[in-house]
Structures are given as C-alpha cells and as structure tokens.
PDB file of C-alpha atoms in Angstrom:
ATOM      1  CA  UNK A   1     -19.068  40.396 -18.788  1.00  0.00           C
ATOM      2  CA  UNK A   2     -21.855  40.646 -20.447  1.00  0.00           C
ATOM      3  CA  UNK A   3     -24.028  37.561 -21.521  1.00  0.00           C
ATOM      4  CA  UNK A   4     -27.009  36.183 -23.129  1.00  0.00           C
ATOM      5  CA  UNK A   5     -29.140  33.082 -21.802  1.00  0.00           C
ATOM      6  CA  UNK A   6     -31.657  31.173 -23.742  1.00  0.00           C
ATOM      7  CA  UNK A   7     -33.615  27.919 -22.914  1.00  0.00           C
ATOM      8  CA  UNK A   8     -31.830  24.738 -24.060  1.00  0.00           C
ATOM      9  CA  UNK A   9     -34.757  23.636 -25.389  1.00  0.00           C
ATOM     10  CA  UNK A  10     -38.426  24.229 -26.592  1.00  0.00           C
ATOM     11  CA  UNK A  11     -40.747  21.666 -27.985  1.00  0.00           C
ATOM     12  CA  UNK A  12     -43.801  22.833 -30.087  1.00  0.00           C
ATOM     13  CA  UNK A  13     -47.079  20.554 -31.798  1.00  0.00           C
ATOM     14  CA  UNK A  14     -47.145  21.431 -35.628  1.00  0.00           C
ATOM     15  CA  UNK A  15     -48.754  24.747 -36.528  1.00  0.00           C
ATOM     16  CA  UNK A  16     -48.503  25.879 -32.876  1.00  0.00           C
ATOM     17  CA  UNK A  17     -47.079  29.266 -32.285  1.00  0.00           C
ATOM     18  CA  UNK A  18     -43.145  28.418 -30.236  1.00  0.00           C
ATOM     19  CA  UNK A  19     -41.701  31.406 -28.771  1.00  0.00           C
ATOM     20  CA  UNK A  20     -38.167  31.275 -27.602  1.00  0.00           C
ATOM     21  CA  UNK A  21     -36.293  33.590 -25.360  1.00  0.00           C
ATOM     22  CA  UNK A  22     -33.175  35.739 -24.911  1.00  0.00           C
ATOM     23  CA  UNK A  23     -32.394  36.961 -21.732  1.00  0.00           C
ATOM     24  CA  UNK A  24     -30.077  39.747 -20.859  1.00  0.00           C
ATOM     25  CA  UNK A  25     -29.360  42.705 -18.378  1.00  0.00           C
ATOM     26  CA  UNK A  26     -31.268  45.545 -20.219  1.00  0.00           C
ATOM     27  CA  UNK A  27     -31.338  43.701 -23.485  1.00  0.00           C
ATOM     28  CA  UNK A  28     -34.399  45.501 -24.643  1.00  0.00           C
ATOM     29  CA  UNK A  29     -31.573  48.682 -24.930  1.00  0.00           C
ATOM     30  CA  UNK A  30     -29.325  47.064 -27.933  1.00  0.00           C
ATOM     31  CA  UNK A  31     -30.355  45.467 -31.227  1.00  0.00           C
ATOM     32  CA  UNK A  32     -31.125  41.443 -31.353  1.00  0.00           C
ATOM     33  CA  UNK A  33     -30.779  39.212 -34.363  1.00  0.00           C
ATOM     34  CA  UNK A  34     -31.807  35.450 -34.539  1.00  0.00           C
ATOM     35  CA  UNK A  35     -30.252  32.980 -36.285  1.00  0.00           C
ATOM     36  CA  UNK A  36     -31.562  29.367 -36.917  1.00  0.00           C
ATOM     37  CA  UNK A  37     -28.950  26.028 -37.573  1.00  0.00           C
ATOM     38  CA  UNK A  38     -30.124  22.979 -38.996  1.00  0.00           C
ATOM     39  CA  UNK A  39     -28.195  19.623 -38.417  1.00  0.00           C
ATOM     40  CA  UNK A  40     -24.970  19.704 -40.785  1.00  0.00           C
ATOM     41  CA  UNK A  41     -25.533  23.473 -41.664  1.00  0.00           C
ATOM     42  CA  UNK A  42     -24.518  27.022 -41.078  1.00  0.00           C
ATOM     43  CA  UNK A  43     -26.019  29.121 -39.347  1.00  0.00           C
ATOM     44  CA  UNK A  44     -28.425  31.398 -40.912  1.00  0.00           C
ATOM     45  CA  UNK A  45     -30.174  34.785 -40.259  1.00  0.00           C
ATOM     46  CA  UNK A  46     -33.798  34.773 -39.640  1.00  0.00           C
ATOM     47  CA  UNK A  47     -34.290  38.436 -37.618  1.00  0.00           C
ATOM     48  CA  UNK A  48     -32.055  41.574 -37.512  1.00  0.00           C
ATOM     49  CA  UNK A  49     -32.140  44.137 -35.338  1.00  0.00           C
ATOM     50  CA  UNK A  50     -35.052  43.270 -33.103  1.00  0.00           C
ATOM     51  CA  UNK A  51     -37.798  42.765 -35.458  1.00  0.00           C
ATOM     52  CA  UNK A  52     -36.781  42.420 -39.484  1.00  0.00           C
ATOM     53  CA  UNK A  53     -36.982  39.887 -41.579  1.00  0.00           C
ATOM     54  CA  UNK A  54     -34.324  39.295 -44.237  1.00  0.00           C
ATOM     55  CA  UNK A  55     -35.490  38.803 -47.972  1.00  0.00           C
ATOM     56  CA  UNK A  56     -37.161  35.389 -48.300  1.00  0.00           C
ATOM     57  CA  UNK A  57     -37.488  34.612 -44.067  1.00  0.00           C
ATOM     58  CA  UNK A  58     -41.270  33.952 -44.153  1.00  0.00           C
ATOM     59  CA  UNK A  59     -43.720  35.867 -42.128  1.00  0.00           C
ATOM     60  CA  UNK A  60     -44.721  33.675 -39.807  1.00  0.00           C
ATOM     61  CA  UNK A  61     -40.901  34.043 -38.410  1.00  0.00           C
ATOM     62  CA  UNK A  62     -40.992  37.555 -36.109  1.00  0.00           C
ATOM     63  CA  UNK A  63     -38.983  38.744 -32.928  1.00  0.00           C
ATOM     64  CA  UNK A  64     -39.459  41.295 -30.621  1.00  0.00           C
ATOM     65  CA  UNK A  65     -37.044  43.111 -27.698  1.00  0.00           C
ATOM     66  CA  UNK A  66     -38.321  44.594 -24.483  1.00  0.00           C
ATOM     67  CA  UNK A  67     -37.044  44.599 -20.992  1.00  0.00           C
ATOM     68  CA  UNK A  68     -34.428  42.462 -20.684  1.00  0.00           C
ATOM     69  CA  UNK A  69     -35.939  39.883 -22.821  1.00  0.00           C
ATOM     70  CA  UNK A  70     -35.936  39.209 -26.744  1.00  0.00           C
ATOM     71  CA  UNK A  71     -38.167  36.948 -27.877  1.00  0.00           C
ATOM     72  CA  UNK A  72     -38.351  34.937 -31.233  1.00  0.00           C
ATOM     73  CA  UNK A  73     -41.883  33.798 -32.443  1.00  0.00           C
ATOM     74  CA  UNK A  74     -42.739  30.926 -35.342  1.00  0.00           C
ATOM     75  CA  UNK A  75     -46.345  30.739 -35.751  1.00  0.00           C
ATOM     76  CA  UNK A  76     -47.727  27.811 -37.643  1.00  0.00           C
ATOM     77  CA  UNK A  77     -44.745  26.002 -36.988  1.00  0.00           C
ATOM     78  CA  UNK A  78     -43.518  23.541 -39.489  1.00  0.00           C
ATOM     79  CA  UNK A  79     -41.142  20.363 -39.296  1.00  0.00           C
ATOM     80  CA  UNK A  80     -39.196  22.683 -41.487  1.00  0.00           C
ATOM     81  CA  UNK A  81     -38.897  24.912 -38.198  1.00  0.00           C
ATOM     82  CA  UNK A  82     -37.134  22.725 -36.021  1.00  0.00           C
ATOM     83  CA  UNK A  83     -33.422  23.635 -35.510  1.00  0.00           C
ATOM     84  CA  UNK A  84     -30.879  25.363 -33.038  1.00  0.00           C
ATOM     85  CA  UNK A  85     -31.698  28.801 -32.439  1.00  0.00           C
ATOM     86  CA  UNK A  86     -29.069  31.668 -31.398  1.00  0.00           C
ATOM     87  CA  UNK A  87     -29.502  34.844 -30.110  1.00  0.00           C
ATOM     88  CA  UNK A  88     -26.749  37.278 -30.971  1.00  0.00           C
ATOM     89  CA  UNK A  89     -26.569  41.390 -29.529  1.00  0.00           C
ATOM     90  CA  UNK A  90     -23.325  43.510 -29.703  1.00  0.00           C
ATOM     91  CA  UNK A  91     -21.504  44.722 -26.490  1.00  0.00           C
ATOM     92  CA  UNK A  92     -20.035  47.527 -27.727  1.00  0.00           C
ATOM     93  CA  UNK A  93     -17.414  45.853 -30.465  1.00  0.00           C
ATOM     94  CA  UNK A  94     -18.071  42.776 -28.969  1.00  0.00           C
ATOM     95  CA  UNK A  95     -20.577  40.088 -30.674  1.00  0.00           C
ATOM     96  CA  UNK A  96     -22.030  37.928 -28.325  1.00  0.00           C
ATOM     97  CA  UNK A  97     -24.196  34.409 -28.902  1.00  0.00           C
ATOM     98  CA  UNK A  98     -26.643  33.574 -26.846  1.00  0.00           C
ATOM     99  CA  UNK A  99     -25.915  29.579 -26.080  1.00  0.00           C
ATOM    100  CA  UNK A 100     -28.719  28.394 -28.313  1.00  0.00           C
ATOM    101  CA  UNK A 101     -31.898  26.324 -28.397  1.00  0.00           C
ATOM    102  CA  UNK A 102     -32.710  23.607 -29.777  1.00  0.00           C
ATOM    103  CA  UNK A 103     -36.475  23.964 -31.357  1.00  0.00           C
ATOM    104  CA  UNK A 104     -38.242  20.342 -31.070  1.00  0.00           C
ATOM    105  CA  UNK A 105     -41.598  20.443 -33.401  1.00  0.00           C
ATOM    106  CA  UNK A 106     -43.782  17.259 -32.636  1.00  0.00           C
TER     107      UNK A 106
ATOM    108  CA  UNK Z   1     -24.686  37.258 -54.514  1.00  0.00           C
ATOM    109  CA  UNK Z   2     -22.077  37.004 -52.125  1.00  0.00           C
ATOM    110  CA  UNK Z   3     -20.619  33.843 -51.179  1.00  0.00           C
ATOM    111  CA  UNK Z   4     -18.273  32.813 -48.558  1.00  0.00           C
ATOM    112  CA  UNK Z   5     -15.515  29.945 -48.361  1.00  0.00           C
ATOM    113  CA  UNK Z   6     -12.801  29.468 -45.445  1.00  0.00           C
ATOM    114  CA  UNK Z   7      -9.944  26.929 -46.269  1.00  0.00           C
ATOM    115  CA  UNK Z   8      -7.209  26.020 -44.282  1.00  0.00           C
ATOM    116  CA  UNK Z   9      -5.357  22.499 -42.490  1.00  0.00           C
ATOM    117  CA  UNK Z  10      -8.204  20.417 -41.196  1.00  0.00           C
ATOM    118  CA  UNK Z  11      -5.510  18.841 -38.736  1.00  0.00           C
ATOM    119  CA  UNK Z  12      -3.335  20.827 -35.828  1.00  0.00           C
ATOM    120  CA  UNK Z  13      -1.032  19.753 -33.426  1.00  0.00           C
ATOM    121  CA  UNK Z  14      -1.238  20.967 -30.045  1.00  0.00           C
ATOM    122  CA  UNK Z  15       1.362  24.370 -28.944  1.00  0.00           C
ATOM    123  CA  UNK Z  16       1.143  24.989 -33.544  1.00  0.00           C
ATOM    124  CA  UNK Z  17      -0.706  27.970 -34.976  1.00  0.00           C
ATOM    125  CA  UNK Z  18      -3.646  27.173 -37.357  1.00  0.00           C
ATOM    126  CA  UNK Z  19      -4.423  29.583 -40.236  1.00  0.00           C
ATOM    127  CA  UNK Z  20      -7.403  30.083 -42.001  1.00  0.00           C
ATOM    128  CA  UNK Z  21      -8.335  31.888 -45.440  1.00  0.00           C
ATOM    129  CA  UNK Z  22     -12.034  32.933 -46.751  1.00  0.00           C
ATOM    130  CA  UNK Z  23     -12.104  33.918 -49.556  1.00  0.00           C
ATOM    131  CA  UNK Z  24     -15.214  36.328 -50.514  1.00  0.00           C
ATOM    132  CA  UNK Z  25     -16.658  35.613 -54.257  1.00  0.00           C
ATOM    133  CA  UNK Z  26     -19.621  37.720 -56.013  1.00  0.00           C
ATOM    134  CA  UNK Z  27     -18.837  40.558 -53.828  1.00  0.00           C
ATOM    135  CA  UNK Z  28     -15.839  43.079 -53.244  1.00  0.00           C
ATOM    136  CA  UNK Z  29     -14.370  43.327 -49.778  1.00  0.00           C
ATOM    137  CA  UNK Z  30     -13.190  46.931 -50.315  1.00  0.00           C
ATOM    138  CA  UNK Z  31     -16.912  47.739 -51.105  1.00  0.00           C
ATOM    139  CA  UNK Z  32     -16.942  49.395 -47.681  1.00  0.00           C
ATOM    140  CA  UNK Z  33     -20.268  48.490 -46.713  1.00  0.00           C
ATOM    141  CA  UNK Z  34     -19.186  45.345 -44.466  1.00  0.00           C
ATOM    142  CA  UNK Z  35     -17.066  43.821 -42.121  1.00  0.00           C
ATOM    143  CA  UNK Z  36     -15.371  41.018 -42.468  1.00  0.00           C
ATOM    144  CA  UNK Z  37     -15.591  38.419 -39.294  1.00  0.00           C
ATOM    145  CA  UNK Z  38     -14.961  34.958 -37.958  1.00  0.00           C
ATOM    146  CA  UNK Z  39     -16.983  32.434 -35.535  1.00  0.00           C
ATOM    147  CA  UNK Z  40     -16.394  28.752 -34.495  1.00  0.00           C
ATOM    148  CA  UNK Z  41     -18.135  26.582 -32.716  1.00  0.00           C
ATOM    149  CA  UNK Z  42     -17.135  23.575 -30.512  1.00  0.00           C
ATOM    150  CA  UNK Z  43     -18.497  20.056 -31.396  1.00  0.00           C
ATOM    151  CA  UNK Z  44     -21.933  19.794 -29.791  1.00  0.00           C
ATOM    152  CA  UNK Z  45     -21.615  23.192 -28.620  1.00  0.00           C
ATOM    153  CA  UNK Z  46     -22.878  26.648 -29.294  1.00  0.00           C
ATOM    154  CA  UNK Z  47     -21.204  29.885 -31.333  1.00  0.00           C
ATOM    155  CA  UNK Z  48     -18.426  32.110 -30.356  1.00  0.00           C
ATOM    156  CA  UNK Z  49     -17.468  35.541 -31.885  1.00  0.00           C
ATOM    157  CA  UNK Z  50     -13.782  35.625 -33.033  1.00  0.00           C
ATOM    158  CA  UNK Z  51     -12.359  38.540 -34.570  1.00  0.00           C
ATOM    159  CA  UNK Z  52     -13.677  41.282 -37.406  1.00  0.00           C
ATOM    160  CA  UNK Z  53     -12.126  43.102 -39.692  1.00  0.00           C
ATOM    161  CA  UNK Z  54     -12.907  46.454 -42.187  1.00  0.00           C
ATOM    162  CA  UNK Z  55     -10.989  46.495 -45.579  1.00  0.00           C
ATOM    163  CA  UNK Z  56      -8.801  49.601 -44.310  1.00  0.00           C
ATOM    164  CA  UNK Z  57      -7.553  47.429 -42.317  1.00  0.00           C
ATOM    165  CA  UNK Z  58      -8.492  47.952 -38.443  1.00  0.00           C
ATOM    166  CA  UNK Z  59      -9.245  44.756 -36.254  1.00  0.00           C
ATOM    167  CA  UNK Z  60     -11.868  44.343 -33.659  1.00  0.00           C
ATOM    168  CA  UNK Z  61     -11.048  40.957 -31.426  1.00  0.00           C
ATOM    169  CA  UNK Z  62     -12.898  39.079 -28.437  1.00  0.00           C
ATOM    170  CA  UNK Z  63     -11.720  39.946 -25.441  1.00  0.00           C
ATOM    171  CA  UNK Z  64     -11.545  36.014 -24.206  1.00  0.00           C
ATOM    172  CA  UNK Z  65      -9.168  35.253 -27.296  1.00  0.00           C
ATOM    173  CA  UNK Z  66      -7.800  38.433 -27.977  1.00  0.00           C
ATOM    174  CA  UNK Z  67      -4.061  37.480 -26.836  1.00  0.00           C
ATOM    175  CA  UNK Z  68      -3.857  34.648 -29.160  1.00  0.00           C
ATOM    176  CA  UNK Z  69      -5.634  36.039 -32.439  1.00  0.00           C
ATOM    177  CA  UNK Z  70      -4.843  37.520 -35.490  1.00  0.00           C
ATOM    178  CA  UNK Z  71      -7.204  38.940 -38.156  1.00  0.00           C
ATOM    179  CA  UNK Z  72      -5.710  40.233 -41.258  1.00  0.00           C
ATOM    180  CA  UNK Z  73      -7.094  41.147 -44.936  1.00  0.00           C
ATOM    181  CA  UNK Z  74      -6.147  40.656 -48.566  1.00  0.00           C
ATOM    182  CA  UNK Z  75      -8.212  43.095 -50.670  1.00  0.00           C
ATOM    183  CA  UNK Z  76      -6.156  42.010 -53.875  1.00  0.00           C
ATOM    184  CA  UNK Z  77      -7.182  38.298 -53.651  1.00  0.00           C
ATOM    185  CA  UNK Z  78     -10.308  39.484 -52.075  1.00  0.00           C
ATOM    186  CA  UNK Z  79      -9.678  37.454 -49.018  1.00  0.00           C
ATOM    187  CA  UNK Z  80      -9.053  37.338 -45.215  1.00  0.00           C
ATOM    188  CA  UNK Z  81      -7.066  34.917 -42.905  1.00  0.00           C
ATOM    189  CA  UNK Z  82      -7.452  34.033 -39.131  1.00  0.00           C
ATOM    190  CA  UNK Z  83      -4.457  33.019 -37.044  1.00  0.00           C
ATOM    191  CA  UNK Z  84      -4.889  31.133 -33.819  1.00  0.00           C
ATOM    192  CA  UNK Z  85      -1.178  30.492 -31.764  1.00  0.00           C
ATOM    193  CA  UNK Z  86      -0.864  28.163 -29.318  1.00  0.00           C
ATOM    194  CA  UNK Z  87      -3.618  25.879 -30.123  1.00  0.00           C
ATOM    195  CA  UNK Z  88      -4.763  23.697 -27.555  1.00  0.00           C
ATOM    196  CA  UNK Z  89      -7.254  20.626 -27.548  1.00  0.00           C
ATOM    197  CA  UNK Z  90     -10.265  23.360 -26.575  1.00  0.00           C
ATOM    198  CA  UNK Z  91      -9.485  25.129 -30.057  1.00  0.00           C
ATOM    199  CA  UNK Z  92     -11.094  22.432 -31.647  1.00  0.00           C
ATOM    200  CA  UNK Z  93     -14.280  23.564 -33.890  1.00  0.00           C
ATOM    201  CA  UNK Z  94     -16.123  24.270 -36.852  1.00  0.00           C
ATOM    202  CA  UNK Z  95     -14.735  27.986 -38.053  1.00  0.00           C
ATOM    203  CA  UNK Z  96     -17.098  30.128 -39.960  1.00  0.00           C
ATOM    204  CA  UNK Z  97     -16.312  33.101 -41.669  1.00  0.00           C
ATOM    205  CA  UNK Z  98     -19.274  36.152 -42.101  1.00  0.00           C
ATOM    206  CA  UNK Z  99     -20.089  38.990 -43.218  1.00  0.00           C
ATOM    207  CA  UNK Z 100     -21.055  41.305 -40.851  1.00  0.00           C
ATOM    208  CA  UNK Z 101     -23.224  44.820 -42.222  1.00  0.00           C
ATOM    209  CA  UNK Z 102     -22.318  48.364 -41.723  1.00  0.00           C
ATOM    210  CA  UNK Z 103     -25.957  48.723 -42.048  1.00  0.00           C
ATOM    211  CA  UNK Z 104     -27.391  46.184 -40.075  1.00  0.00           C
ATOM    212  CA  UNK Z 105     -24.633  44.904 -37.620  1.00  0.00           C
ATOM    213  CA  UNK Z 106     -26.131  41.655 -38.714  1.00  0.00           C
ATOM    214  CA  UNK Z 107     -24.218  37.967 -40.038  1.00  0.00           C
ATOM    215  CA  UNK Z 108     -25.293  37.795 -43.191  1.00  0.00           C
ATOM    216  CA  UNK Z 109     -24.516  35.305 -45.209  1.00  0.00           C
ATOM    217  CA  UNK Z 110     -21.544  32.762 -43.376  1.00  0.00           C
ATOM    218  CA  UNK Z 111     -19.792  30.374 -45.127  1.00  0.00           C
ATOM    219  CA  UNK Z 112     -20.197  26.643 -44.619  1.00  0.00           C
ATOM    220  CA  UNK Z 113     -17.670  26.625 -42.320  1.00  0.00           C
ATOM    221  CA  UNK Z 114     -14.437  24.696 -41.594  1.00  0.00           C
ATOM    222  CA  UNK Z 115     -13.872  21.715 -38.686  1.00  0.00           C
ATOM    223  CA  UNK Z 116     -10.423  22.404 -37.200  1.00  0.00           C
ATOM    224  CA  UNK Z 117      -8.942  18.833 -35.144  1.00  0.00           C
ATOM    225  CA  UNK Z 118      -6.375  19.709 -32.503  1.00  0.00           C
ATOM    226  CA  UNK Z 119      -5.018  16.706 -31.677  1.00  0.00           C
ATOM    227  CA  UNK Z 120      -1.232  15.024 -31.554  1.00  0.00           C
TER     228      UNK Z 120
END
C-alpha cells in the first residue's frame, strides 16, 4: 500500500526559513496538500494541490512537489508557526495522511 | 461560509456500533460541488481517512476499515452519519468530519471534531 513519511519533527530559530518533507514513491506524480494542527484544534489547510494557498494562508507559507518528495516551506517563521504538520495525497479514491510533524520554533 | 459539526455518544462499549452525525450549516450538501468525508485521529497520534460520500449517494471507504464502515447522507436535514460496528479499544479517537472539493480534492474546512471513548 501506498504511504507517505514525514520527519517527526523539525525545530526552526524565529524568522528562519523550516522546510518539512513528504516522502513518497513517485509523489511528485499526484497532487499534495498541507495541513497544519495546533494543540486543541482541527486541522486546517495551508497548501492544495502542490503549491496554492487558500484565501487568507499568508505568503510566506508555500509547498512544492518533485521526485518523490513534497516539501512545505515557512519563511520568516513565527511562534504562530509552530504546530503538527500533515501531508495528505490521494491514491486513487483513497486519502492518505502522511504521519505528521511536529514544527518546534525556538 | 460553511461550517461543520459532528455529534454523536462520546462513550462506547466495546463489540457496540458508534454513530456519528455532521451536520453541514451555511452551505447545501446537494450543491454538487463537494464531497462529504470523515477522519479521526487516535490520542497522541496522527490522521486517518475514513469514508466519503457525494449527495447522490455513492460511498468511497478505506480499504483498512472498509468491512466495518458505513457512510450514509441526509440531504433533507442537510446532514451525514458514520457508522463504525464492532468497536474495539483501537477505535478510540477524535472524529472529524470535512469537506472534501470536486475542484480541489482538498479538506476544506473540518469540523472541530468529536473524541469517541471505547471503553467498558
């Protein structure tokens, strides 16, 4: 089956650029979204299909999809930043999450 | 804008079926531009795709859970219900309901979710 691995963590200074991964056979093929978590929250969608930003997901917040790697980049990164990330492609009908990681900023 | 809200028994003994209702406000689910899906997640632990569903009616499951799932939709109360048989201890979680665009193939917006306690 198919699946998705990302780092279980990443730690980043404030206003640093973090980059987090997604890792999957041929991954760079199908569409990847991001989605961040905060503590006590649900999730919520910060990239669609590889690369777009929903309305009000600030610019600094971008992904990219190549290879068999997506990658989510927050540059400038704020204490606002730090959450669980997921990574989430379709398998056919089949959504799959990526198992998350959690984004330290200090 | 459209808003999302699951309900059901926060409490469910072990071998029971839990059922779960979200109920879609600001939005219709007929509207034919969505799906309509479910996602929990474990204590601690990270997501896992359910079930979706289109108004009409037809049902896409996870393979993993497939045998014990049931998606169905209420397009006059603008709602629709999960059903997980045979619960056992691992089925406890936080269930989320989504939207899930036609357009996009992206969850957008999910509802604040729902913790589920198997236990006796």
């Amino acid at each position: 089956s198919y699946e998705l691995t990302q780092p279980p963590s990443v730690s980043v200074s404030p206003g640093q650029t973090a980059s987090i991964t997604c890792s999957g056979d041929k991954l760079g093929n199908k569409y990847t979204f991001w989605y961040h978590q905060k503590p006590g929250q649900s999730p919520v969608l910060v990239i669609y299909q590889n690369n777009k930003r929903p309305s009000g997901i600030p610019e600094r917040i971008s992904g990219a999809n190549s290879g068999n790697t997506a990658t989510l980049t927050i540059s400038g990164t704020q204490t606002m930043d730090e959450a669980d990330y997921y990574c989430q492609a379709w398998d056919g009908s089949t959504a799959l999450f990526g198992g998350g990681t959690k984004l330290t900023v200090l | 804008q459209v808003q999302l809200q699951e309900s059901g028994p926060g409490l469910v003994k072990p071998s029971q079926t839990l059922s779960l209702t979200c109920t879609v406000s600001g939005d219709s689910i007929s509207s034919g531009d969505s799906y309509w899906s479910w996602i929990r997640q474990p204590p601690g632990k990270g997501l896992e795709y359910i079930a979706y569903i289109y108004y009409s009616g037809s049902t896409y499951y996870s393979p993993s859970l497939k045998s014990r799932v049931s998606i169905s939709v209420d397009t006059s109360r603008n709602e629709f219900s999960l059903t997980v048989r045979s619960v056992t201890f691992a089925d406890t979680a936080v269930y989320y309901c989504a939207r899930v665009w036609s357009s996009s193939w992206a969850f957008d917006p999910w509802g604040q979710g729902t913790l589920v306690t198997v236990s006796s």
